[in-house]
Amino acid sequence: MKIVRREHRVLVQGITGKQGTFWTEHMQAYGTKIVGGVNPKKAGTEHCGVPVYGSAKDAMEGGGFDATVMFIPALGVKAAAMDAIEAGAKTVVCLTEHIPVQDVMYFMAAAKEHGTTVIGPNTAGSATIDECFLGFMPVFNDRIFKKGNVGVMSRSGSLATLMCQNIVSAGYGQTAFLGIGGDPVLGTTTRDAIEALDSFEGTEVIVMVGEIGGSMEEDAAEYVATMDKPVVAFIAGGAAPPGKKMGHAGAIVMGDKGTYASKKKALEAAGVNVLATPSHVGDALKEAFGAIKQASRGVP
Amino acid sequence: MNFEEYAAKPILAAAGINVPKGILAHDPDAAADAVATLGPVVVKAQVPTGKRGKAGGIQLAQTADEARTHAANILGMTIATHVVEKVWVEELSDIAREFYAAVLNDPTTKSPVVMFSTEGGMDIEEIAVDTPEKLRKAPVDIRKGFDIAAARALVDGEALDGANEAIAETLVKLYEAYRANDAELLEINPLVLTGAGGVIALDCKFSLDDSGIKRQQEIAPNGTPDKLTELETRGEDLGIKYIELEGDVAVLANGAGLTMTTMDVVRHHGGNPANFCEIGGEAYTKATDGVKMVLDKPGVKSLVVNFCGAFARCDVMMEGFLTAWEELKPEIPVFFSIAGTGDLVAIKMLKDRMGVDPLPDMDAACKAAVDAAKGGAS
């Protein structure tokens, strides 16, 4: 389950911390159905109006939950994720940055076996507009997120915020947002996210926000080539020098691998409109929606 | 973080893999002295990059004098931008065959992959392109590990001159070393079968996962950190990701993706970014330090500030920015684009304390900064 809905029960691991509390309150206010939190030291108490459990396992045996979002420090994530996965979480949203990759691969292997969807690590989370969000996207800001027909996915939270602001200021809105994260090993790939948005109700156009490094945009292009819906993309890092990690562990060009040129070429071959700068997204959406309208009128 | 050969080999040795004896020498005399204990040697440049042999950084020496001469030539040599400051002087090995072995993190299978090839000594990229059928790969369920049965299966059917079992055992030890040390890559190239039938690691490449450094404190000091400029070192000490670039338009933004994009847009409008400086994530409270860093780069002519708050709050970042600005009172022109969590508060703070408004979008802010930098130059 990649796109969490308002009816899904959500657990917050690390709910009692400063960030956990701040964002839990925002998630609740927006409509996310928070059913509990986890902090082994505060089990049995209440926080943000929901019960605090000693573990995800206890939470599952208590009231139960569908998805979990983790506000957990890097070296604690493996244990917290394993707890949630073994408890039967359908979706684990992993926000934390700088988790050792071997830890990530460890809980990813368990997630695969249990059929759990992992989103992240190193993501700002996901959002279903006017329903709920998990993580720390500014979904409640109506100059950035507004109900509409554009599905958005991104490796970067800050860049997605900018892109979503441009979408709204151009007069459009979103169905859902999926932040997949900036790490090299990710639970949900660009292609997975595009597939999920493609089949999500109300989505008519998809905006892909990628960046240099790895081959996820190239892999996604193979799927995009088979899609009916138009896809608009921006790829960050065209001006980044090779061999330097640009903040995200995944964003690095080594030799010919992961270059801007390779991604742009693959996406354009799949019919994607690749933007020069994020500010061009409004014009690109106008064109995409115009083409849809024409097609629905039967104009070739 | 990469480890040079002399620092990587002890990791193999600790896992029980045979490595040749050697000593680290910082001057020609020390290299010459090593011959007395090691006999004929190989003098090898120690730099965190490949292609040392092709650059002339690896030389055979039969005598102490030869070792001295080679070391004198190699020390001070530049190999792929790295100046050689030390050589590893190693006993000569009797090479019958050369293989390739490695374990690395694979984003595609989301698992460790153990790799083996009979085509040792070449770059893995060359093996993968020239003879992909000779590169064997085994993805590993990291929860279960890589045992001797899996290792035997990986080399099964290879004609290894009777060394199949010894190589399988080496692969198991290599995997254990990879796991114990938070490697993102641990590679033996070449893995050598000696004339006497022994299996030894003649070279070793080890990259430690940067996110694993804090729990690998015992080995971390032996790694070779990326060469940083003075400002980059300051950024690292402050916990701010800062990369110094050639241009004159300073960039301050939050989040890796947004910061990269700000650089892209500066370039798109014909300007040259002076830096990558990211104060997103946990660093969003460090705007004051960030501003000071980007302004301290000589030759900066304008500044673009691009805040797009999600986790990082615009109001907190703006407070940090204004604190630095009011303290430093710099004269360079600055242009803002502000959106996201805390944006309205941040915009009001900017108006109240600097009397300016942000530009309507990042394109406008970047273009204005580029124009200002160009104007300042003429």
XYZ file of C-alpha atoms in Angstrom:
678
model
C 0.000 0.000 0.000
C 1.860 3.075 -1.240
C -0.834 5.733 -0.990
C -2.275 5.989 2.519
C -5.940 7.101 2.761
C -7.987 8.767 5.482
C -9.463 5.459 6.666
C -6.043 3.886 7.295
C -4.928 3.648 10.918
C -1.529 5.222 11.445
C 1.034 4.606 14.188
C 3.784 7.120 15.030
C 7.030 5.512 16.221
C 8.921 8.115 18.239
C 5.738 10.119 18.889
C 6.917 11.710 22.151
C 9.998 13.475 20.748
C 9.987 17.133 19.740
C 9.603 16.483 16.006
C 7.331 13.504 16.603
C 4.970 15.665 18.643
C 5.073 18.681 16.304
C 4.272 16.644 13.192
C 1.789 14.314 14.868
C -0.287 17.366 15.790
C -0.123 18.606 12.189
C -1.014 15.173 10.813
C -3.984 14.915 13.178
C -5.193 18.396 12.307
C -5.075 17.536 8.592
C -7.088 14.341 9.004
C -4.564 11.522 9.376
C -6.099 8.811 11.542
C -3.374 8.545 14.186
C -4.266 5.607 16.439
C -1.202 5.443 18.661
C 2.477 6.034 19.208
C 5.501 4.074 20.336
C 8.057 4.844 23.008
C 9.197 1.896 25.145
C 9.936 4.228 28.072
C 6.475 5.794 28.064
C 4.316 2.730 27.379
C 0.902 2.989 28.984
C 0.755 6.776 28.893
C -1.107 9.005 26.440
C 0.427 11.555 24.054
C -1.282 13.813 21.486
C -4.530 12.218 22.644
C -3.544 8.673 21.653
C -2.135 5.723 23.595
C 1.632 5.200 23.714
C 2.751 1.587 23.319
C 6.023 -0.119 24.192
C 6.423 -1.482 20.664
C 4.685 -1.695 17.293
C 3.881 -5.296 18.185
C 2.025 -4.109 21.296
C 0.232 -1.493 19.219
C -0.887 -4.142 16.737
C -2.165 -6.335 19.569
C -3.739 -3.279 21.225
C -5.817 -1.299 18.749
C -4.093 -2.398 15.548
C -2.716 -0.177 12.765
C -2.157 -0.191 8.992
C 0.764 2.157 8.436
C 3.531 3.577 10.577
C 5.643 6.697 10.307
C 8.961 6.793 12.153
C 10.554 9.765 13.927
C 13.562 7.702 15.013
C 17.319 8.475 15.052
C 19.427 6.785 12.349
C 20.978 3.998 14.409
C 17.625 3.087 15.973
C 15.706 2.725 12.709
C 16.609 -0.889 11.944
C 15.103 -2.146 15.216
C 12.035 0.094 14.936
C 11.400 -0.924 11.329
C 11.825 -4.625 12.119
C 9.361 -4.220 14.994
C 6.780 -2.626 12.681
C 7.312 -5.083 9.820
C 7.111 -8.147 12.068
C 4.026 -6.686 13.740
C 2.339 -6.718 10.330
C 2.485 -3.074 9.185
C 1.264 -2.716 5.594
C 3.297 0.449 5.066
C 6.383 1.828 6.807
C 7.311 5.461 6.129
C 10.964 5.978 6.974
C 11.872 9.675 7.212
C 15.323 9.361 8.786
C 18.494 10.375 6.960
C 21.968 8.792 7.359
C 20.842 5.251 8.224
C 23.693 2.808 7.482
C 22.822 1.180 4.148
C 23.345 -2.344 5.526
C 20.645 -1.612 8.121
C 18.321 -0.423 5.352
C 18.922 -3.566 3.293
C 18.245 -5.642 6.403
C 14.763 -4.327 7.082
C 14.073 -4.098 3.342
C 14.630 -7.874 3.080
C 12.192 -8.423 5.950
C 9.671 -6.049 4.360
C 9.834 -7.980 1.100
C 9.137 -11.244 2.910
C 6.215 -9.784 4.877
C 4.757 -7.884 1.928
C 5.314 -4.542 3.647
C 5.704 -1.385 1.549
C 8.632 0.775 2.652
C 8.646 4.445 1.670
C 12.069 6.079 2.117
C 14.454 6.244 3.858
C 15.382 9.907 3.849
C 11.991 11.081 2.642
C 9.649 13.910 3.621
C 6.809 11.390 3.430
C 3.594 11.075 1.489
C 0.276 12.901 1.262
C -3.202 12.320 -0.068
C -4.666 15.752 -0.597
C -7.625 16.716 1.602
C -7.344 13.333 3.333
C -4.144 12.704 5.251
C -0.361 12.858 5.213
C 2.524 10.959 6.801
C 5.791 12.747 7.488
C 6.535 16.432 7.240
C 5.325 17.852 3.964
C 3.538 21.219 4.355
C 0.268 19.758 3.069
C -1.803 22.135 5.214
C -0.388 25.144 3.330
C -2.953 25.871 0.587
C -0.456 27.819 -1.522
C 1.501 24.580 -1.910
C -1.046 21.759 -1.812
C -4.558 21.943 -3.171
C -6.905 19.203 -4.325
C -6.564 18.706 -8.066
C -5.631 16.187 -10.761
C -1.826 16.104 -10.700
C 0.028 13.230 -9.047
C 3.485 14.261 -7.815
C 6.486 12.138 -6.873
C 9.937 13.289 -5.783
C 13.282 12.148 -4.410
C 13.624 15.457 -2.570
C 11.168 16.986 -0.092
C 12.314 20.582 -0.415
C 12.265 20.466 -4.206
C 8.830 18.818 -4.163
C 7.599 21.692 -1.993
C 8.820 24.159 -4.590
C 7.314 22.150 -7.445
C 3.961 21.852 -5.670
C 3.919 25.591 -5.011
C 4.495 26.197 -8.717
C 1.701 23.758 -9.579
C -0.775 25.533 -7.290
C 0.249 29.036 -8.313
C -0.326 27.993 -11.961
C -3.908 27.145 -11.024
C -3.641 23.369 -10.682
C -3.730 21.004 -7.729
C -2.629 17.555 -6.637
C -4.267 14.189 -5.986
C -1.417 12.697 -4.012
C 2.267 13.181 -3.322
C 4.818 10.417 -2.846
C 8.272 11.348 -1.538
C 10.513 8.360 -2.189
C 13.678 9.683 -0.527
C 17.254 10.655 -1.325
C 19.103 7.482 -0.291
C 20.804 5.076 -2.703
C 18.731 2.066 -1.532
C 15.015 2.873 -1.400
C 11.908 0.857 -0.573
C 9.803 2.594 -3.202
C 11.511 3.513 -6.453
C 10.647 6.244 -8.940
C 8.974 3.620 -11.116
C 6.980 2.195 -8.159
C 5.777 5.703 -7.290
C 4.756 6.522 -10.874
C 2.858 3.236 -11.111
C 1.033 3.959 -7.846
C 0.073 7.474 -8.945
C -0.928 6.246 -12.421
C -3.556 4.000 -10.882
C -4.661 6.469 -8.196
C -8.173 7.826 -8.708
C -8.471 11.312 -10.148
C -4.868 11.563 -11.360
C -4.699 12.847 -14.931
C -1.117 14.093 -15.208
C 2.000 13.024 -13.293
C 4.869 15.284 -12.290
C 8.139 13.476 -11.651
C 10.829 15.261 -9.653
C 14.071 13.365 -10.041
C 17.734 14.076 -9.571
C 21.138 12.954 -10.802
C 22.611 9.672 -9.563
C 21.521 6.057 -9.938
C 19.270 4.803 -12.722
C 15.778 5.150 -11.257
C 14.588 7.777 -13.751
C 15.818 5.630 -16.648
C 14.028 2.581 -15.181
C 10.838 4.599 -14.711
C 11.007 5.789 -18.329
C 10.383 2.202 -19.459
C 7.066 2.211 -17.625
C 6.167 5.768 -18.659
C 6.499 4.730 -22.305
C 3.548 2.355 -21.756
C 1.333 4.953 -20.018
C -1.595 6.891 -21.448
C -1.309 9.770 -18.958
C 1.120 12.582 -19.704
C 4.224 12.847 -17.518
C 6.142 16.057 -16.846
C 9.576 15.835 -15.235
C 12.241 17.983 -13.668
C 15.660 16.462 -12.948
C 17.826 18.319 -10.441
C 21.597 18.417 -10.609
C 22.309 19.300 -14.243
C 24.879 21.839 -13.011
C 26.416 19.570 -10.359
C 30.079 18.637 -10.816
C 30.789 14.871 -11.111
C 32.190 12.901 -8.185
C 30.598 15.108 -5.510
C 27.735 13.908 -3.350
C 25.268 16.765 -3.541
C 23.814 16.352 -0.083
C 21.788 13.250 -0.911
C 23.804 10.048 -0.701
C 22.109 8.952 -3.923
C 22.821 12.128 -5.860
C 26.238 11.527 -7.322
C 27.501 11.174 -10.854
C 30.291 8.608 -11.222
C 31.737 8.271 -14.706
C 28.853 7.887 -17.158
C 26.438 6.649 -14.498
C 23.563 8.753 -13.251
C 24.122 11.784 -15.465
C 21.514 14.419 -16.206
C 21.936 13.819 -19.947
C 21.196 10.098 -19.656
C 18.024 10.713 -17.636
C 16.765 13.487 -19.898
C 17.359 11.342 -22.970
C 15.561 8.286 -21.549
C 12.595 10.346 -20.365
C 12.220 12.298 -23.590
C 12.330 9.064 -25.563
C 9.390 7.919 -23.411
C 7.441 11.050 -24.327
C 8.085 12.966 -21.105
C 8.219 16.763 -21.139
C 11.496 17.473 -19.283
C 11.482 20.991 -17.806
C 14.427 23.393 -17.935
C 13.483 24.872 -14.552
C 10.679 24.111 -12.044
C 8.959 27.418 -12.866
C 8.024 25.978 -16.280
C 5.720 23.386 -14.741
C 2.601 25.573 -15.138
C 3.039 25.877 -18.903
C 3.779 22.164 -19.194
C 0.608 21.273 -17.255
C -1.465 23.627 -19.399
C -0.192 21.828 -22.450
C -0.748 18.371 -20.935
C -4.301 19.092 -19.805
C -4.999 20.756 -23.152
C -3.953 17.583 -24.954
C -6.189 15.479 -22.685
C -9.171 17.734 -23.417
C -8.573 17.521 -27.137
C -8.260 13.752 -26.986
C -11.519 13.464 -25.009
C -13.253 15.537 -27.683
C -11.927 13.094 -30.214
C -9.566 15.604 -31.814
C -6.456 13.769 -33.070
C 34.905 7.240 2.853
C 37.612 5.405 0.920
C 40.493 3.507 2.492
C 43.844 3.246 0.772
C 45.346 -0.193 0.228
C 47.563 -0.132 3.338
C 44.552 0.737 5.507
C 42.150 -1.635 3.762
C 44.247 -4.802 3.850
C 44.230 -5.102 7.666
C 40.443 -5.385 7.435
C 40.858 -8.450 5.238
C 43.578 -9.852 7.480
C 41.348 -9.453 10.542
C 38.755 -11.606 8.783
C 41.345 -14.323 8.139
C 42.142 -13.574 4.495
C 45.809 -13.942 3.535
C 47.565 -10.707 2.612
C 51.252 -10.213 1.744
C 53.514 -8.685 4.403
C 54.382 -5.040 3.920
C 55.380 -1.761 5.512
C 54.238 1.818 4.986
C 57.055 4.183 3.969
C 56.973 7.980 3.894
C 60.477 8.385 2.479
C 62.854 6.491 0.131
C 65.151 5.266 2.907
C 62.325 3.594 4.763
C 61.362 1.846 1.522
C 64.964 0.661 1.088
C 65.120 -0.607 4.679
C 62.048 -2.758 4.079
C 63.965 -4.934 1.604
C 66.150 -6.266 4.443
C 63.121 -7.889 6.085
C 60.870 -8.532 3.075
C 63.318 -9.462 0.329
C 62.325 -8.400 -3.220
C 59.382 -6.024 -3.023
C 56.699 -4.115 -4.877
C 56.634 -0.370 -4.168
C 53.053 0.872 -4.440
C 51.777 4.456 -4.379
C 49.095 4.990 -1.719
C 46.340 7.203 -3.081
C 42.553 6.792 -2.833
C 42.082 6.022 -6.543
C 42.591 3.213 -9.052
C 44.873 3.163 -12.119
C 47.987 3.427 -9.980
C 49.831 0.884 -12.129
C 49.084 2.672 -15.400
C 50.306 5.936 -13.880
C 53.650 4.306 -12.998
C 52.824 4.219 -9.296
C 53.610 0.509 -8.853
C 57.208 -0.728 -9.368
C 59.142 -3.944 -8.663
C 62.388 -3.728 -6.708
C 64.876 -6.585 -6.298
C 67.311 -4.645 -4.110
C 67.279 -1.949 -1.450
C 68.753 0.542 -3.916
C 66.034 -0.169 -6.444
C 63.384 0.230 -3.761
C 64.904 3.586 -2.777
C 64.975 4.808 -6.380
C 61.406 3.716 -7.086
C 60.092 5.225 -3.867
C 61.883 8.497 -4.653
C 60.211 8.564 -8.069
C 56.767 7.639 -6.838
C 56.643 9.919 -3.784
C 55.467 13.331 -4.949
C 53.942 11.918 -8.139
C 50.409 13.095 -8.951
C 47.887 10.346 -9.704
C 44.392 11.535 -10.670
C 44.799 14.820 -8.709
C 46.225 13.013 -5.651
C 49.825 13.747 -4.676
C 51.538 10.571 -3.440
C 52.761 11.072 0.126
C 53.395 7.457 1.109
C 54.191 4.109 -0.450
C 53.267 0.595 0.608
C 56.310 -1.657 0.282
C 55.165 -5.236 0.008
C 56.851 -8.621 -0.327
C 56.808 -9.970 -3.864
C 54.111 -12.581 -4.522
C 54.391 -15.562 -6.842
C 51.372 -15.026 -9.079
C 49.965 -18.044 -10.940
C 46.482 -16.658 -11.654
C 44.525 -13.483 -10.940
C 40.839 -13.425 -9.990
C 38.340 -10.755 -8.954
C 36.187 -10.805 -5.803
C 33.968 -8.164 -4.224
C 30.948 -7.524 -2.044
C 28.920 -4.336 -2.501
C 25.581 -2.662 -1.763
C 23.300 -3.088 -4.764
C 20.437 -0.560 -5.076
C 18.671 -2.701 -7.702
C 18.296 -5.887 -5.647
C 18.352 -3.832 -2.402
C 20.803 -6.362 -1.029
C 24.505 -7.101 -0.780
C 25.883 -8.762 -3.906
C 28.941 -11.027 -3.839
C 30.822 -10.993 -7.132
C 33.505 -13.257 -8.533
C 35.327 -13.370 -11.845
C 38.239 -15.357 -13.239
C 39.282 -12.157 -15.071
C 41.221 -10.541 -12.235
C 43.487 -7.536 -12.503
C 41.171 -5.606 -14.811
C 38.761 -2.882 -13.737
C 35.386 -4.260 -12.782
C 33.780 -1.842 -15.238
C 35.882 -3.429 -18.018
C 34.958 -6.958 -16.916
C 31.283 -6.013 -16.836
C 31.431 -4.579 -20.359
C 33.950 -6.894 -22.076
C 33.169 -10.275 -20.541
C 29.894 -9.996 -18.563
C 29.438 -13.773 -18.793
C 32.580 -14.175 -16.722
C 31.261 -12.031 -13.864
C 29.294 -14.175 -11.432
C 26.965 -12.465 -8.972
C 25.090 -13.689 -5.916
C 22.565 -11.404 -4.189
C 22.484 -12.131 -0.460
C 19.616 -12.032 2.018
C 21.483 -9.936 4.535
C 19.410 -11.405 7.385
C 20.717 -14.899 6.587
C 24.245 -14.097 5.476
C 26.525 -15.702 2.892
C 27.636 -19.182 3.913
C 30.119 -21.652 2.480
C 27.393 -23.449 0.508
C 26.431 -20.195 -1.214
C 30.112 -19.442 -1.886
C 30.676 -22.910 -3.375
C 27.640 -22.404 -5.596
C 29.042 -19.085 -6.823
C 32.329 -20.638 -7.987
C 30.801 -23.985 -8.980
C 32.002 -25.187 -12.369
C 34.850 -22.663 -12.582
C 38.226 -24.257 -13.372
C 40.289 -22.737 -10.575
C 43.209 -25.184 -10.553
C 42.013 -26.954 -7.427
C 41.530 -23.736 -5.481
C 37.711 -23.697 -5.603
C 37.321 -24.505 -1.932
C 39.992 -22.040 -0.786
C 38.384 -19.316 -2.900
C 34.908 -20.142 -1.593
C 36.268 -19.812 1.939
C 37.854 -16.487 1.034
C 34.516 -15.216 -0.320
C 32.799 -16.110 2.954
C 35.472 -14.214 4.914
C 35.212 -11.290 2.520
C 31.466 -11.103 3.127
C 32.024 -11.236 6.894
C 34.524 -8.384 6.661
C 32.046 -6.399 4.548
C 29.336 -6.874 7.189
C 31.535 -6.221 10.215
C 32.867 -2.944 8.817
C 29.775 -1.287 7.250
C 31.388 -1.451 3.833
C 29.563 -0.158 0.799
C 32.266 -1.813 -1.300
C 34.940 -4.309 -0.314
C 36.918 -5.512 -3.316
C 39.942 -7.754 -3.844
C 41.442 -7.204 -7.274
C 43.425 -9.191 -7.963
C 42.735 -12.145 -5.732
C 45.791 -14.229 -6.452
C 46.387 -17.950 -6.681
C 50.100 -18.417 -5.951
C 52.434 -20.942 -7.518
C 52.339 -22.863 -4.237
C 48.523 -23.031 -4.349
C 47.802 -20.347 -1.762
C 45.066 -17.717 -2.131
C 46.052 -14.141 -1.235
C 44.618 -10.648 -1.610
C 47.124 -8.672 -3.633
C 45.128 -5.430 -3.551
C 42.082 -4.213 -1.674
C 39.593 -1.422 -2.136
C 37.351 -0.538 0.810
C 34.671 2.143 0.929
C 33.074 2.683 4.308
C 29.432 3.771 4.211
C 29.513 7.387 5.464
C 26.355 6.697 7.476
C 28.194 3.867 9.244
C 31.137 5.996 10.391
C 29.681 6.800 13.794
C 29.540 3.128 14.763
C 32.900 2.254 13.155
C 35.038 4.489 15.327
C 37.836 1.936 15.577
C 38.603 1.884 11.845
C 37.248 5.274 10.747
C 40.453 7.231 11.593
C 42.354 5.039 9.068
C 40.199 6.196 6.146
C 41.100 8.940 3.707
C 38.461 11.658 3.851
C 37.659 13.589 0.658
C 40.077 16.434 0.119
C 38.237 19.504 1.363
C 38.849 23.208 0.940
C 39.086 25.383 4.041
C 35.448 26.420 3.738
C 34.317 22.843 3.107
C 36.130 21.715 6.256
C 34.398 24.480 8.180
C 31.067 23.269 6.814
C 31.799 19.726 7.896
C 32.720 20.886 11.402
C 29.466 22.850 11.598
C 27.323 20.028 10.214
C 26.451 21.954 7.055
C 26.910 20.383 3.619
C 29.011 22.927 1.740
C 30.772 22.374 -1.596
C 32.925 25.140 -2.985
C 32.520 25.875 -6.710
C 34.077 28.243 -9.235
C 31.355 30.860 -9.711
C 30.354 34.176 -8.119
C 26.641 33.700 -7.312
C 26.384 32.408 -3.755
C 23.565 29.938 -3.088
C 21.847 29.261 0.231
C 18.923 26.840 0.260
C 17.420 24.062 2.318
C 17.375 20.447 1.187
C 19.728 18.722 -1.230
C 17.289 18.648 -4.144
C 16.314 22.295 -3.800
C 19.921 23.423 -3.424
C 21.000 21.500 -6.519
C 18.063 22.985 -8.390
C 18.965 26.513 -7.291
C 22.422 25.926 -8.773
C 20.817 24.582 -11.957
C 18.591 27.637 -12.300
C 21.496 30.035 -11.687
C 23.339 28.218 -14.477
C 20.185 28.264 -16.664
C 20.113 32.068 -16.458
C 23.741 32.314 -17.497
C 25.329 32.608 -14.074
C 27.859 30.521 -12.187
C 27.098 29.207 -8.703
C 29.823 29.890 -6.123
C 28.815 27.008 -3.900
C 26.410 24.294 -2.895
C 25.291 25.099 0.664
C 22.434 23.193 2.167
C 20.864 24.009 5.513
C 17.932 21.600 5.271
C 16.992 18.647 7.435
C 18.559 18.713 10.859
C 20.713 21.693 9.806
C 17.815 24.106 9.366
C 18.668 25.886 12.603
C 22.145 26.694 11.275
C 21.292 29.442 8.792
C 23.494 31.981 10.599
C 26.583 29.809 10.064
C 25.454 29.042 6.524
C 25.182 32.706 5.566
C 28.619 33.468 6.991
C 30.153 30.566 5.060
C 28.723 31.460 1.669
C 29.744 35.098 2.120
C 33.282 34.194 3.186
C 34.111 32.783 -0.226
C 36.252 35.395 -2.004
C 34.772 36.860 -5.164
C 31.113 36.318 -4.345
C 29.093 39.071 -6.063
C 25.489 38.239 -5.212
C 23.458 35.830 -3.116
C 20.280 33.918 -3.796
C 18.384 32.592 -0.782
C 15.881 29.884 -1.623
C 13.827 28.519 1.265
C 11.127 25.934 0.671
C 10.066 24.748 4.078
C 8.848 21.225 4.720
C 10.582 19.827 7.820
C 12.880 22.853 7.731
C 10.818 25.857 8.825
C 11.185 29.068 6.804
C 10.709 31.254 9.886
C 13.537 29.516 11.758
C 15.836 29.716 8.739
C 14.941 33.396 8.196
C 15.721 34.216 11.815
C 19.139 32.611 11.343
C 19.676 34.469 8.093
C 18.721 37.857 9.528
C 20.902 37.340 12.597
C 23.935 36.834 10.359
C 22.974 39.642 7.999
C 22.460 42.178 10.792
C 25.756 41.191 12.355
C 27.833 41.210 9.157
C 26.037 44.003 7.276
C 27.355 42.727 3.926
C 27.047 44.953 0.890
C 26.352 42.337 -1.722
C 22.879 42.186 -3.269
C 20.642 39.364 -2.023
C 17.454 37.927 -3.564
C 14.884 35.679 -1.941
C 12.409 33.000 -2.897
C 10.389 31.743 0.079
C 7.652 29.103 0.279
C 6.430 26.300 2.527
C 6.268 25.735 6.266
C 6.520 29.067 8.090
C 6.705 31.117 4.882
C 4.313 33.948 5.835
C 6.110 34.570 9.116
C 9.464 34.501 7.306
C 8.266 36.957 4.661
C 7.016 39.353 7.338
C 10.328 39.128 9.205
C 12.176 39.951 6.006
C 9.948 42.951 5.339
C 10.201 44.237 8.918
C 13.949 43.874 9.325
C 15.378 44.365 5.826
C 12.527 46.182 4.147
C 12.437 43.826 1.165
C 10.019 41.323 -0.346
C 10.881 37.945 -1.831
C 10.689 37.575 -5.605
C 7.661 35.743 -7.030
C 9.547 32.509 -7.757
C 13.013 30.965 -7.748
C 13.573 31.707 -11.437
C 13.090 35.400 -10.738
C 15.327 35.270 -7.649
C 18.104 33.374 -9.445
C 17.903 35.599 -12.522
C 18.113 38.729 -10.380
C 21.157 37.322 -8.570
C 22.823 36.431 -11.879
C 22.127 39.906 -13.307
C 23.464 41.542 -10.149
C 26.649 39.471 -10.297
C 27.173 40.428 -13.936
C 26.414 44.080 -13.248
C 28.960 44.111 -10.472
C 31.607 42.743 -12.824
C 31.262 45.395 -15.535
